[in-house]
């Protein structure tokens, strides 16, 4: 079965500094990978997705992620954090067995002024 | 377009009571899902449906039942609510092709006392 591991439950950065949220995946084939964001008391919004095209994927709000098969990683980055980026971020993998998405446990990003 | 609509948004139940959560989508999506979100655990799949008249168990199906009598609606039922079912419930839908990702509803916050 496919799974994802988010390596940090909390990340704190200062406004204007880079963001790195780490995700490793487990899959026996080339997976579909996603990052979703959830702002406080809100629903989930798709940030970006990887579906075996370019390994560097650009998403909304300046976020991007790089698929590295050799490292089984799909880390999310942003060059400069903004206060509005404070939210919970989920790394997600497609599970073709259940034809569903499997979610990581989430990383809460805090942005300090 | 409304996308995915969940009703109700909030509910408080007493232990042993029953209720039904409704999910409606207007995008003609084949696949629909119910997840629950608990702190530190990400989203866990309860049940899902790959088309009208079909349902299947996910990761945490015990204590829940579902029905999909119409393509646009996916109902989640709790026959006898327990405090362990206190959670935020999300419905999602997607077209054929897991690489599309999901469209999520805004969630239902359920408290069982």
Short mmCIF file of C-alpha atoms in Angstrom, two decimals:
data_model
loop_
_atom_site.label_atom_id
_atom_site.label_comp_id
_atom_site.label_asym_id
_atom_site.label_seq_id
_atom_site.Cartn_x
_atom_site.Cartn_y
_atom_site.Cartn_z
CA UNK A 1 0.00 0.00 0.00
CA UNK A 2 1.07 3.55 -0.61
CA UNK A 3 1.87 5.84 2.32
CA UNK A 4 3.44 9.19 3.12
CA UNK A 5 5.44 10.36 6.11
CA UNK A 6 5.65 14.01 6.99
CA UNK A 7 8.87 14.40 8.90
CA UNK A 8 7.93 17.47 10.95
CA UNK A 9 4.69 18.00 12.84
CA UNK A 10 5.48 21.70 13.39
CA UNK A 11 7.69 24.15 11.51
CA UNK A 12 8.25 27.75 12.55
CA UNK A 13 9.85 30.36 10.27
CA UNK A 14 10.19 34.12 10.22
CA UNK A 15 8.36 36.15 7.63
CA UNK A 16 10.51 36.57 4.52
CA UNK A 17 12.64 33.45 5.14
CA UNK A 18 12.45 30.19 3.15
CA UNK A 19 9.99 27.43 3.93
CA UNK A 20 10.79 23.70 3.73
CA UNK A 21 8.17 21.08 4.60
CA UNK A 22 9.46 17.54 4.24
CA UNK A 23 7.59 14.50 2.94
CA UNK A 24 8.73 10.97 2.12
CA UNK A 25 6.52 8.54 0.29
CA UNK A 26 6.30 4.79 -0.07
CA UNK A 27 5.02 3.36 -3.32
CA UNK A 28 5.86 0.40 -5.50
CA UNK A 29 5.30 2.33 -8.70
CA UNK A 30 5.36 5.90 -9.93
CA UNK A 31 2.85 7.62 -7.67
CA UNK A 32 0.57 10.62 -7.94
CA UNK A 33 1.60 13.02 -5.19
CA UNK A 34 -0.12 16.12 -3.88
CA UNK A 35 0.21 18.86 -1.34
CA UNK A 36 -2.94 20.28 0.23
CA UNK A 37 -3.23 23.27 2.56
CA UNK A 38 -5.78 23.84 5.30
CA UNK A 39 -6.13 27.26 6.89
CA UNK A 40 -7.60 27.41 10.41
CA UNK A 41 -11.21 26.24 10.53
CA UNK A 42 -11.31 25.95 6.75
CA UNK A 43 -11.52 23.17 4.20
CA UNK A 44 -8.64 21.73 2.17
CA UNK A 45 -7.23 23.37 -0.92
CA UNK A 46 -4.97 21.78 -3.52
CA UNK A 47 -1.55 23.49 -3.61
CA UNK A 48 0.10 21.39 -6.31
CA UNK A 49 0.34 17.90 -7.73
CA UNK A 50 2.91 15.62 -9.35
CA UNK A 51 1.71 13.15 -11.96
CA UNK A 52 4.92 11.90 -13.65
CA UNK A 53 5.50 14.89 -15.89
CA UNK A 54 8.12 17.46 -14.77
CA UNK A 55 9.81 16.56 -11.49
CA UNK A 56 9.71 20.19 -10.30
CA UNK A 57 6.10 21.16 -9.77
CA UNK A 58 4.92 24.72 -9.29
CA UNK A 59 1.79 25.43 -7.32
CA UNK A 60 -0.25 28.33 -6.11
CA UNK A 61 0.98 31.17 -3.87
CA UNK A 62 4.65 30.66 -4.81
CA UNK A 63 4.98 27.11 -3.51
CA UNK A 64 6.79 24.38 -5.38
CA UNK A 65 7.79 20.77 -4.78
CA UNK A 66 10.41 18.50 -6.28
CA UNK A 67 9.84 14.80 -6.88
CA UNK A 68 13.02 12.82 -6.15
CA UNK A 69 12.55 9.16 -6.92
CA UNK A 70 16.00 8.14 -5.62
CA UNK A 71 15.19 9.67 -2.24
CA UNK A 72 11.44 8.86 -2.32
CA UNK A 73 10.81 12.46 -1.32
CA UNK A 74 8.40 15.21 -2.32
CA UNK A 75 9.40 18.21 -0.22
CA UNK A 76 7.43 21.47 -0.37
CA UNK A 77 9.33 24.76 -0.55
CA UNK A 78 8.72 28.47 -0.83
CA UNK A 79 11.51 31.09 -1.14
CA UNK A 80 9.95 33.67 1.17
CA UNK A 81 7.28 33.03 3.79
CA UNK A 82 4.30 35.32 4.20
CA UNK A 83 2.11 35.63 7.27
CA UNK A 84 -0.82 34.29 5.25
CA UNK A 85 1.08 31.00 4.73
CA UNK A 86 0.44 30.00 8.33
CA UNK A 87 -1.67 26.85 8.01
CA UNK A 88 -1.53 23.08 8.12
CA UNK A 89 -0.03 21.31 5.13
CA UNK A 90 -0.72 17.75 4.08
CA UNK A 91 1.37 15.56 1.82
CA UNK A 92 -0.84 13.09 -0.01
CA UNK A 93 -0.29 10.04 -2.23
CA UNK A 94 -2.68 8.34 -4.61
CA UNK A 95 -3.63 4.81 -3.54
CA UNK A 96 -4.65 2.94 -6.67
CA UNK A 97 -5.79 -0.05 -4.63
CA UNK A 98 -8.57 1.88 -2.95
CA UNK A 99 -8.67 4.44 -5.74
CA UNK A 100 -8.39 7.04 -2.98
CA UNK A 101 -5.87 9.51 -1.59
CA UNK A 102 -3.85 8.67 1.51
CA UNK A 103 -2.93 11.63 3.72
CA UNK A 104 0.12 12.29 5.85
CA UNK A 105 -0.37 13.40 9.43
CA UNK A 106 0.20 17.05 8.56
CA UNK A 107 2.75 19.79 9.26
CA UNK A 108 1.64 22.94 11.00
CA UNK A 109 3.51 25.96 9.63
CA UNK A 110 3.86 28.95 11.92
CA UNK A 111 5.13 32.26 10.49
CA UNK A 112 6.62 34.72 12.94
CA UNK A 113 6.57 38.47 12.18
CA UNK B 1 -20.92 26.09 -9.36
CA UNK B 2 -21.26 25.08 -5.73
CA UNK B 3 -18.73 22.23 -6.00
CA UNK B 4 -19.08 19.96 -2.95
CA UNK B 5 -21.64 20.92 -0.31
CA UNK B 6 -21.83 19.33 3.12
CA UNK B 7 -24.73 19.63 5.52
CA UNK B 8 -24.91 20.28 8.39
CA UNK B 9 -21.79 22.32 9.21
CA UNK B 10 -22.02 21.73 12.96
CA UNK B 11 -23.85 19.21 15.10
CA UNK B 12 -23.87 18.09 18.72
CA UNK B 13 -25.20 14.59 19.44
CA UNK B 14 -25.79 12.66 22.59
CA UNK B 15 -24.24 9.21 22.91
CA UNK B 16 -26.48 6.66 21.23
CA UNK B 17 -28.27 9.10 18.93
CA UNK B 18 -28.23 8.67 15.19
CA UNK B 19 -27.70 11.12 12.38
CA UNK B 20 -26.95 11.41 8.69
CA UNK B 21 -24.43 13.71 7.06
CA UNK B 22 -25.19 14.72 3.50
CA UNK B 23 -22.65 15.39 0.76
CA UNK B 24 -23.78 16.76 -2.59
CA UNK B 25 -21.63 17.52 -5.65
CA UNK B 26 -22.65 19.17 -8.89
CA UNK B 27 -19.58 18.30 -11.00
CA UNK B 28 -20.81 14.92 -12.27
CA UNK B 29 -17.91 13.20 -10.48
CA UNK B 30 -17.91 9.40 -10.34
CA UNK B 31 -15.92 9.02 -7.13
CA UNK B 32 -16.95 10.27 -3.69
CA UNK B 33 -15.30 9.87 -0.29
CA UNK B 34 -15.87 10.43 3.40
CA UNK B 35 -12.90 11.21 5.64
CA UNK B 36 -12.57 12.08 9.28
CA UNK B 37 -9.92 14.47 10.56
CA UNK B 38 -8.52 14.18 14.06
CA UNK B 39 -5.59 16.16 15.54
CA UNK B 40 -2.20 14.74 14.60
CA UNK B 41 -3.69 12.00 12.43
CA UNK B 42 -4.33 13.70 9.13
CA UNK B 43 -7.43 12.57 7.25
CA UNK B 44 -8.50 8.94 7.45
CA UNK B 45 -10.76 7.33 4.89
CA UNK B 46 -14.07 6.04 6.28
CA UNK B 47 -15.97 4.86 3.18
CA UNK B 48 -15.93 5.64 -0.47
CA UNK B 49 -17.94 5.12 -3.65
CA UNK B 50 -16.76 4.57 -7.21
CA UNK B 51 -20.16 5.20 -8.75
CA UNK B 52 -23.88 5.36 -8.20
CA UNK B 53 -25.14 2.39 -6.19
CA UNK B 54 -21.65 1.31 -5.06
CA UNK B 55 -19.87 1.72 -1.73
CA UNK B 56 -16.69 0.33 -0.18
CA UNK B 57 -14.95 0.38 3.20
CA UNK B 58 -11.97 2.57 3.84
CA UNK B 59 -9.45 2.61 6.65
CA UNK B 60 -11.83 3.31 9.59
CA UNK B 61 -15.35 2.13 8.62
CA UNK B 62 -16.60 0.77 11.96
CA UNK B 63 -19.63 2.58 13.36
CA UNK B 64 -20.52 4.21 10.04
CA UNK B 65 -22.72 3.31 7.09
CA UNK B 66 -23.03 5.00 3.70
CA UNK B 67 -25.32 5.09 0.72
CA UNK B 68 -25.09 6.46 -2.77
CA UNK B 69 -28.51 6.14 -4.33
CA UNK B 70 -27.93 9.10 -6.65
CA UNK B 71 -24.68 9.97 -8.38
CA UNK B 72 -24.55 13.46 -6.91
CA UNK B 73 -25.21 12.50 -3.28
CA UNK B 74 -23.18 10.50 -0.76
CA UNK B 75 -24.68 10.01 2.70
CA UNK B 76 -22.77 9.09 5.85
CA UNK B 77 -24.77 7.62 8.70
CA UNK B 78 -24.01 7.11 12.36
CA UNK B 79 -26.49 4.62 13.80
CA UNK B 80 -25.48 4.94 17.46
CA UNK B 81 -23.05 7.81 18.04
CA UNK B 82 -20.12 7.37 20.41
CA UNK B 83 -17.76 10.01 21.87
CA UNK B 84 -14.94 8.47 19.78
CA UNK B 85 -16.78 9.72 16.70
CA UNK B 86 -16.26 13.33 17.72
CA UNK B 87 -14.35 14.66 14.74
CA UNK B 88 -14.43 16.87 11.69
CA UNK B 89 -15.85 15.04 8.69
CA UNK B 90 -14.91 15.91 5.13
CA UNK B 91 -16.53 14.79 1.94
CA UNK B 92 -14.61 14.84 -1.32
CA UNK B 93 -15.22 13.96 -4.93
CA UNK B 94 -13.13 13.51 -8.04
CA UNK B 95 -13.54 12.61 -11.70
CA UNK B 96 -12.17 9.41 -13.20
CA UNK B 97 -8.38 9.55 -12.88
CA UNK B 98 -6.72 9.66 -9.46
CA UNK B 99 -4.20 12.21 -10.70
CA UNK B 100 -6.89 14.88 -10.71
CA UNK B 101 -6.96 15.03 -6.94
CA UNK B 102 -10.05 15.84 -4.93
CA UNK B 103 -12.51 18.66 -4.53
CA UNK B 104 -13.39 18.93 -0.85
CA UNK B 105 -16.43 20.13 1.00
CA UNK B 106 -16.04 22.61 3.83
CA UNK B 107 -16.48 19.99 6.56
CA UNK B 108 -18.90 19.04 9.33
CA UNK B 109 -17.80 19.46 12.93
CA UNK B 110 -19.50 16.75 15.00
CA UNK B 111 -19.36 16.56 18.78
CA UNK B 112 -20.73 13.53 20.61
CA UNK B 113 -21.32 14.09 24.32
#
